[in-house]
Tab-separated table of C-alpha atoms in Angstrom:
chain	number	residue	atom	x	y	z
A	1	UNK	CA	30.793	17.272	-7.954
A	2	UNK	CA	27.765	16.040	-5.711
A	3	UNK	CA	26.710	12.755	-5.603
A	4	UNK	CA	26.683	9.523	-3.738
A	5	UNK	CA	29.613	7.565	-2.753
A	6	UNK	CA	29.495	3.797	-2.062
A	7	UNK	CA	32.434	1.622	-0.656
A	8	UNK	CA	33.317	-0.757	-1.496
A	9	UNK	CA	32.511	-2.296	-4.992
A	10	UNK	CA	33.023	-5.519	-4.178
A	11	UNK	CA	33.177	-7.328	-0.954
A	12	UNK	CA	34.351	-10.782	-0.295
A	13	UNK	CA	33.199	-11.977	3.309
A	14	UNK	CA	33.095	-15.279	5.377
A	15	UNK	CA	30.008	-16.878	6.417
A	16	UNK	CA	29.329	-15.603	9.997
A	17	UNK	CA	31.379	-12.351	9.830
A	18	UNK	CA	29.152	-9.084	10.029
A	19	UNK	CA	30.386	-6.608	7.294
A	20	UNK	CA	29.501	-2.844	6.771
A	21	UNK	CA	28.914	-1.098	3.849
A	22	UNK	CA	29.281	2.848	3.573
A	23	UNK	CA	27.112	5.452	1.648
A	24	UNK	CA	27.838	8.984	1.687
A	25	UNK	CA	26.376	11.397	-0.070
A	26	UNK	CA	26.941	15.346	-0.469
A	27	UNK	CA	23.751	16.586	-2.029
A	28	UNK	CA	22.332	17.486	1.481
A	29	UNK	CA	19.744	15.316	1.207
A	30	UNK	CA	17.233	14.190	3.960
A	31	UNK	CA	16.095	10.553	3.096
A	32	UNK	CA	18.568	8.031	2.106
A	33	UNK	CA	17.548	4.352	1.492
A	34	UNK	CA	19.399	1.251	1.014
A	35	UNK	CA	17.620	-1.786	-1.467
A	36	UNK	CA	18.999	-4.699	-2.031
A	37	UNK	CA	18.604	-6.275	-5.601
A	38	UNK	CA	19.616	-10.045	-6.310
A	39	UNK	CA	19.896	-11.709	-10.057
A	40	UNK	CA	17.209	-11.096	-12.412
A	41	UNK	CA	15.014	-8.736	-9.365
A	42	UNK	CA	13.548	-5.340	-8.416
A	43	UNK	CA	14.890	-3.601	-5.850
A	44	UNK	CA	14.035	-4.384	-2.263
A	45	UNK	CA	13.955	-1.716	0.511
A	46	UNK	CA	15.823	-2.796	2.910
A	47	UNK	CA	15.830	0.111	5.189
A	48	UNK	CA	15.347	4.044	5.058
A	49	UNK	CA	15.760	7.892	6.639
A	50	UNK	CA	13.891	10.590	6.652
A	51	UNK	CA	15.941	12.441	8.948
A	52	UNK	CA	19.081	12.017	11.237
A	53	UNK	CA	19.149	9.931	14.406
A	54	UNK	CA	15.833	8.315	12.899
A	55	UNK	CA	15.464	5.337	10.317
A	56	UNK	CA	12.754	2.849	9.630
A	57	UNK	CA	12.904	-0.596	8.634
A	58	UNK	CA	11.973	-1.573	4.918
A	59	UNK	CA	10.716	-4.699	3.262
A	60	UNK	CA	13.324	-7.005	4.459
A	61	UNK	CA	15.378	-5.620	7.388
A	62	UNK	CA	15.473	-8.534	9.109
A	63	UNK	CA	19.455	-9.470	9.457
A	64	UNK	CA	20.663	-6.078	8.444
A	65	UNK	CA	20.933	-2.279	10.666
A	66	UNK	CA	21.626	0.836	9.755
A	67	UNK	CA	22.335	4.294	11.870
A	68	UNK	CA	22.356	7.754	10.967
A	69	UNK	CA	24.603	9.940	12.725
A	70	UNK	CA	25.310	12.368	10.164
A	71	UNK	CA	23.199	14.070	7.458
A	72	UNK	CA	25.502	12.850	5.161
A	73	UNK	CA	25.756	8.622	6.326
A	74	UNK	CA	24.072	6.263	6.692
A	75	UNK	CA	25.945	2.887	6.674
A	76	UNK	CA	24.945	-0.689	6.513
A	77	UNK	CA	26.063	-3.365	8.400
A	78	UNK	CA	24.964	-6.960	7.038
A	79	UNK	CA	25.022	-9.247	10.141
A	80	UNK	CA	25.594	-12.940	10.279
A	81	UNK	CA	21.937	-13.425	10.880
A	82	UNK	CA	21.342	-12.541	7.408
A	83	UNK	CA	20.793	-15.948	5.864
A	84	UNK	CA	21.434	-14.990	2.371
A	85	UNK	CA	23.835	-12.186	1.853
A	86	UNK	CA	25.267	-11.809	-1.015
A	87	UNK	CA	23.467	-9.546	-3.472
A	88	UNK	CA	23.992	-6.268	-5.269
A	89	UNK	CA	23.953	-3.211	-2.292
A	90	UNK	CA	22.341	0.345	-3.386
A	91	UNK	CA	22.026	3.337	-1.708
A	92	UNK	CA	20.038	6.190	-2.930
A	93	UNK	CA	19.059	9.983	-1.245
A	94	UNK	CA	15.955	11.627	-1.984
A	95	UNK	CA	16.081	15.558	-1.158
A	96	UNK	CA	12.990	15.384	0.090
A	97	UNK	CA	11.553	12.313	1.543
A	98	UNK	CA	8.773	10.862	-1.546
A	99	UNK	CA	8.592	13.923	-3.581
A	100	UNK	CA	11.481	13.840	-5.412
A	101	UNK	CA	13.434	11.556	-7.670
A	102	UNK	CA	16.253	9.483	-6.165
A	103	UNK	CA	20.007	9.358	-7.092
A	104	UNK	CA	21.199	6.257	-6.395
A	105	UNK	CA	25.393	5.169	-5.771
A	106	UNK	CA	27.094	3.024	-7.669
A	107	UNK	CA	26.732	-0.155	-5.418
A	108	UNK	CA	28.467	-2.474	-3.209
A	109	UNK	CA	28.346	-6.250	-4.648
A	110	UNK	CA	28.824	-8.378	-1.800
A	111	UNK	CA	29.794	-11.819	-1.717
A	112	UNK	CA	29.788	-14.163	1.140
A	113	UNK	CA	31.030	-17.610	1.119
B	1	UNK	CA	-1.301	-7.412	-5.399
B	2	UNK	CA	1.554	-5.644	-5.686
B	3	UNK	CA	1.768	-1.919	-5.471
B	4	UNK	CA	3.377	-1.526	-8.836
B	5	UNK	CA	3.435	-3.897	-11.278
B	6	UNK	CA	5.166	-3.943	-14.742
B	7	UNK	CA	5.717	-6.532	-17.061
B	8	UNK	CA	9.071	-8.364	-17.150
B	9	UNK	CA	9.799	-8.906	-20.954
B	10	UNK	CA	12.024	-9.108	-21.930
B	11	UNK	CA	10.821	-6.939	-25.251
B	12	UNK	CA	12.448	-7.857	-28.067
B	13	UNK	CA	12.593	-5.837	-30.910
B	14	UNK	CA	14.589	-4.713	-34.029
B	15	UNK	CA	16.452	-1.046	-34.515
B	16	UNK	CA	14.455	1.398	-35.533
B	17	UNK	CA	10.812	-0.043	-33.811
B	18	UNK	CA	9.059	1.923	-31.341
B	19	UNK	CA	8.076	0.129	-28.194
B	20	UNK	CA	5.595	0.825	-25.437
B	21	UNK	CA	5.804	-0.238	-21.290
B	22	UNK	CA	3.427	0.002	-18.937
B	23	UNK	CA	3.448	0.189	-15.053
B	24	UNK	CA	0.096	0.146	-12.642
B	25	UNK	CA	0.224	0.914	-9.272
B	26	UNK	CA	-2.250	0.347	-6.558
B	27	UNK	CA	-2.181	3.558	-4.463
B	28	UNK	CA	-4.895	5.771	-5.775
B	29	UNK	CA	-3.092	8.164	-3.334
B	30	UNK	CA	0.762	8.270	-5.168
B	31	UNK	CA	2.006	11.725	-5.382
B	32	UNK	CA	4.812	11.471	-7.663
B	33	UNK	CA	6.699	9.244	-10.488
B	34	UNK	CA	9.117	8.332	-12.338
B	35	UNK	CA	10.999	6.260	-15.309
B	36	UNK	CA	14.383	5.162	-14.383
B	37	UNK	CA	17.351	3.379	-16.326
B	38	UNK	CA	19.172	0.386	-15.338
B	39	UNK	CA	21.694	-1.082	-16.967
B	40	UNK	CA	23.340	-4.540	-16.489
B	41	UNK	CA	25.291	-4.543	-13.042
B	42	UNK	CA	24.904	-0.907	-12.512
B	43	UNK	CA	23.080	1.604	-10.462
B	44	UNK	CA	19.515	2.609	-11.666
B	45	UNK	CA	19.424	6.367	-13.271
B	46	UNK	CA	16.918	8.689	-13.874
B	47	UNK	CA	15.327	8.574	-17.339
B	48	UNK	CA	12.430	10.976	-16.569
B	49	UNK	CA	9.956	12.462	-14.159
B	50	UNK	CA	6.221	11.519	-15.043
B	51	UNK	CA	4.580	14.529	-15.105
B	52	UNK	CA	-0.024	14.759	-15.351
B	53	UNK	CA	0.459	16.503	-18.260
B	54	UNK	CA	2.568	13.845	-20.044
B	55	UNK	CA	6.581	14.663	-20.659
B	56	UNK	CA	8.412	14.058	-23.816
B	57	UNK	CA	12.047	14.320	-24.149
B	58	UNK	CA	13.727	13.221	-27.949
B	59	UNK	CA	12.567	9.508	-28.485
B	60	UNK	CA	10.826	9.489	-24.432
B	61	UNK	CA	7.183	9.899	-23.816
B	62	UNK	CA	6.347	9.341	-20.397
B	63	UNK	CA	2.687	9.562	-19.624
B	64	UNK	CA	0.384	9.374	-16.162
B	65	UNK	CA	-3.182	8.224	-16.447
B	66	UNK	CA	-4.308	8.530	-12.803
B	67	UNK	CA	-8.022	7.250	-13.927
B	68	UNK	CA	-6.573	3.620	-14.653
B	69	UNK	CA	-3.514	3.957	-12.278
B	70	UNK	CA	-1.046	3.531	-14.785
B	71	UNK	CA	2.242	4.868	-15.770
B	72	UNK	CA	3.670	4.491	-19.446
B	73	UNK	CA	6.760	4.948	-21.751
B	74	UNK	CA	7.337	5.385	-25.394
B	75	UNK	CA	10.452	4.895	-27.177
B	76	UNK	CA	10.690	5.753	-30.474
B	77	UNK	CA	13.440	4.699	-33.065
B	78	UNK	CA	14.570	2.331	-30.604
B	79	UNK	CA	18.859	2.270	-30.656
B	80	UNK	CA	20.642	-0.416	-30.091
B	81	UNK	CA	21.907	1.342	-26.548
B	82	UNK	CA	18.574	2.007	-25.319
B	83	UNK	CA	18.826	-2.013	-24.396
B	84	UNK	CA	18.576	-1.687	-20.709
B	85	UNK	CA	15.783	-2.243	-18.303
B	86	UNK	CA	12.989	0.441	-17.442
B	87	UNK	CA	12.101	0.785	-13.699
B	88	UNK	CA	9.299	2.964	-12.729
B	89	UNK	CA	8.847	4.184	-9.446
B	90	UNK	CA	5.711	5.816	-7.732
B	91	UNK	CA	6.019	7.184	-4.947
B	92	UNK	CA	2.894	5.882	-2.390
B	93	UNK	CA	1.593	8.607	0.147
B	94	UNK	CA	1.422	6.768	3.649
B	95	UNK	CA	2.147	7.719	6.941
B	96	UNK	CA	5.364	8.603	4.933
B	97	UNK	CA	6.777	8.775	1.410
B	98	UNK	CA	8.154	5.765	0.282
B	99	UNK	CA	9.404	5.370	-2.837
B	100	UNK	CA	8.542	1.599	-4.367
B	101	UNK	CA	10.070	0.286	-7.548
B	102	UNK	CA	8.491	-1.777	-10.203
B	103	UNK	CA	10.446	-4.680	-10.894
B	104	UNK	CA	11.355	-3.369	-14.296
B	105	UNK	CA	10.978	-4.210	-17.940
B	106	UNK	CA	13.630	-5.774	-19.977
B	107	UNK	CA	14.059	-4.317	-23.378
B	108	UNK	CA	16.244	-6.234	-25.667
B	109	UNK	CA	17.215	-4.302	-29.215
B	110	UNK	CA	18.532	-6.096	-31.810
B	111	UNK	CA	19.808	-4.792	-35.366
């Protein structure tokens, strides 16, 4: 079955450690995106892809990278410069970058204490 | 203002009631949108493409009025699972396409 993968679904983390979360996906799809969305909230873009070895930052990258080595990944790592981490993680993939609908993973909830 | 804008709610209303939202967005320029499902700690889904023409599927009317700039859906004989809340998502022609989310409608259905 295609679809997006996220790992894992919860994450525990210290203050001050940097943690990554994964997102694969197998639909071949060229953008990918990763939102954050915290109690009660939209969805914020964090940052997105259009295309491998290229990403862009979102709304509120500040704290957070990404890279995107492979068609199919695009991981995020939440650094300790993030002030406020813990929130609900999603990745999505678009086929084609604004046209189509988005098919998002299942999310990572990440807690940091 | 923000690019797209829908009312929180949370909408309230008994079994059986039909029940309208509405989304505006800002970019004259959008190319494409959508209606998507979110339930309580879960990943959004896809309840519908918005289509010019207007799309219906069973209960779901989703309509585009690109005059006014707004996006709208229409549930009929709401159920008791259709409690959820409604994104919608346009997505704004720039110097590329990003997709940007409402920040979604609460609909609450009670028997």
């Amino acid at each position: 079955d295609g679809g997006i993968t996220q790992s894992p679904k919860y994450l525990f983390r210290k203050e001050g450690q940097n943690v990554t979360l994964s997102c694969e996906q197998n639909l071949n799809h060229d953008a990918m995106y990763w939102y954050r969305q915290d109690p009660g909230q939209g969805l914020r873009l964090i940052y997105y892809s259009q295309i491998v070895n290229d990403f862009q930052k979102g709304d509120i990258a500040e704290g957070y990278s990404v890279s995107r080595e492979k068609k199919e990944s695009f991981p995020l790592t939440v650094t300790s410069a993030q002030k406020n981490p813990t929130a609900f993680y999603l990745c999505a993939s678009q086929q084609t970058s604004g046209r189509d609908e988005e098919y998002f993973g299942p999310g990572t909830r990440l807690t940091v204490t | 203002r923000k690019e797209v804008e829908q009312d929180p709610g949370p909408f309230n209303v008994p079994e059986g009631a039909t029940v309208a939202f509405n989304c505006t967005y800002s970019n004259s320029a959008s190319q494409s949108f959508f209606w998507y499902r979110q339930d309580c700690r879960k990943e959004p889904k896809l309840l519908m493409s918005v289509y010019s023409s207007g799309n219906e599927d069973g209960r779901f009317t989703a309509q585009l009025n690109r005059a006014s700039q707004y996006i709208s859906l229409l549930i009929r004989d709401s159920k008791l699972s259709d409690s959820a809340t409604y994104l919608c998502v346009v997505n704004i022609v720039g110097g590329s396409y990003i997709p940007t989310f409402g920040r979604g409608t609460s609909l609450i259905v009670h028997p």
